[in-house]
């Protein structure tokens, strides 16, 4: 079972460096199998912008700072491409492979093949159920969901909603994180349903976190409910924006609280505009730095201890893990995300949002 949640400051991982090779995220060339090299496979760039705008950048910075050779590629949601990228990286000589799986089945196949070839592995952000990774580095994903559930309750309470009908738009059913998020927010919402304080409305998964499908699904939810939906638990900012687009067409934006996750520029702007009630900020730099440190150590033949473990119920093993703490973001503390350097004032506070930025101390 999981034993506690630690901030990155308490992780105690040793800083590594001094490797001679330079970074390479182009996918070209390669290195000798005797030379430390780390491969990273990101999942896509459609479900969330974070993979390219944040994770790639921070991992690259960490590898460059350590002087370690690396390759970072994106599978763009394609399971066959995910496998191909892994095969290419192993052929080119990576001795550590870090993956964000598209689903546990695809991830397990890659991890098993890597293990058979003596390549060490790390599950980044998403745990591969039944997998064999040396480490799992992520956020406390049930805590993310709880913040979302608590956020929706706060926003509905602020609006004085009575017996609100709540719709749940979950992430991909094949993503273990989406399951953990749902466990978290349902732990907050289910007691409200049971007490008849809230009415449980439509509750659906969105295949592959696809924002276009999310919009279609929410339109169907609205039709099913004859337009009577009073709050939406949307599992991330992309799904939330799809919901908001439908609400705008029905002149209900700002009247129906919508949650999110990832603290994307779009999500934060929706919050500033009053169309989204909250998001969850995950300090990706801390996640990337923790994963990079573990990967660099493995590449050098060192094995670091992790501060906690997470139970893999399918593999029946306790996976050494680093779990970071998420943070709820509402309009009044949007500035925290900017102050942390995750988004810039310039990209957030464009013309239409300048006045709202000024209101929250970003003038």
Tab-separated table of C-alpha atoms in Angstrom, residues 148 152 167-171 185 209 232-241 243 257-261 278:
chain	number	residue	atom	x	y	z
A	148	UNK	CA	-11.638	18.922	-7.972
A	152	UNK	CA	-17.025	21.990	-7.413
A	167	UNK	CA	-22.514	15.822	-14.532
A	168	UNK	CA	-19.165	14.035	-14.463
A	169	UNK	CA	-16.937	14.067	-17.531
A	170	UNK	CA	-14.104	11.682	-16.720
A	171	UNK	CA	-10.832	11.156	-18.561
A	185	UNK	CA	-13.751	13.399	-6.671
A	209	UNK	CA	-9.141	12.348	-23.285
A	232	UNK	CA	-19.764	19.817	-14.227
A	233	UNK	CA	-16.860	17.842	-12.851
A	234	UNK	CA	-14.559	17.958	-15.882
A	235	UNK	CA	-11.387	15.974	-15.292
A	236	UNK	CA	-8.971	18.411	-16.977
A	237	UNK	CA	-8.862	21.844	-18.573
A	238	UNK	CA	-9.243	20.485	-22.107
A	239	UNK	CA	-12.447	18.647	-21.226
A	240	UNK	CA	-13.548	21.683	-19.234
A	241	UNK	CA	-13.079	23.952	-22.239
A	243	UNK	CA	-17.918	21.838	-21.816
A	257	UNK	CA	-19.523	25.798	-12.475
A	258	UNK	CA	-16.945	23.712	-14.362
A	259	UNK	CA	-13.759	22.214	-12.917
A	260	UNK	CA	-10.465	21.414	-14.617
A	261	UNK	CA	-6.876	20.312	-14.109
A	278	UNK	CA	-11.163	26.128	-10.680
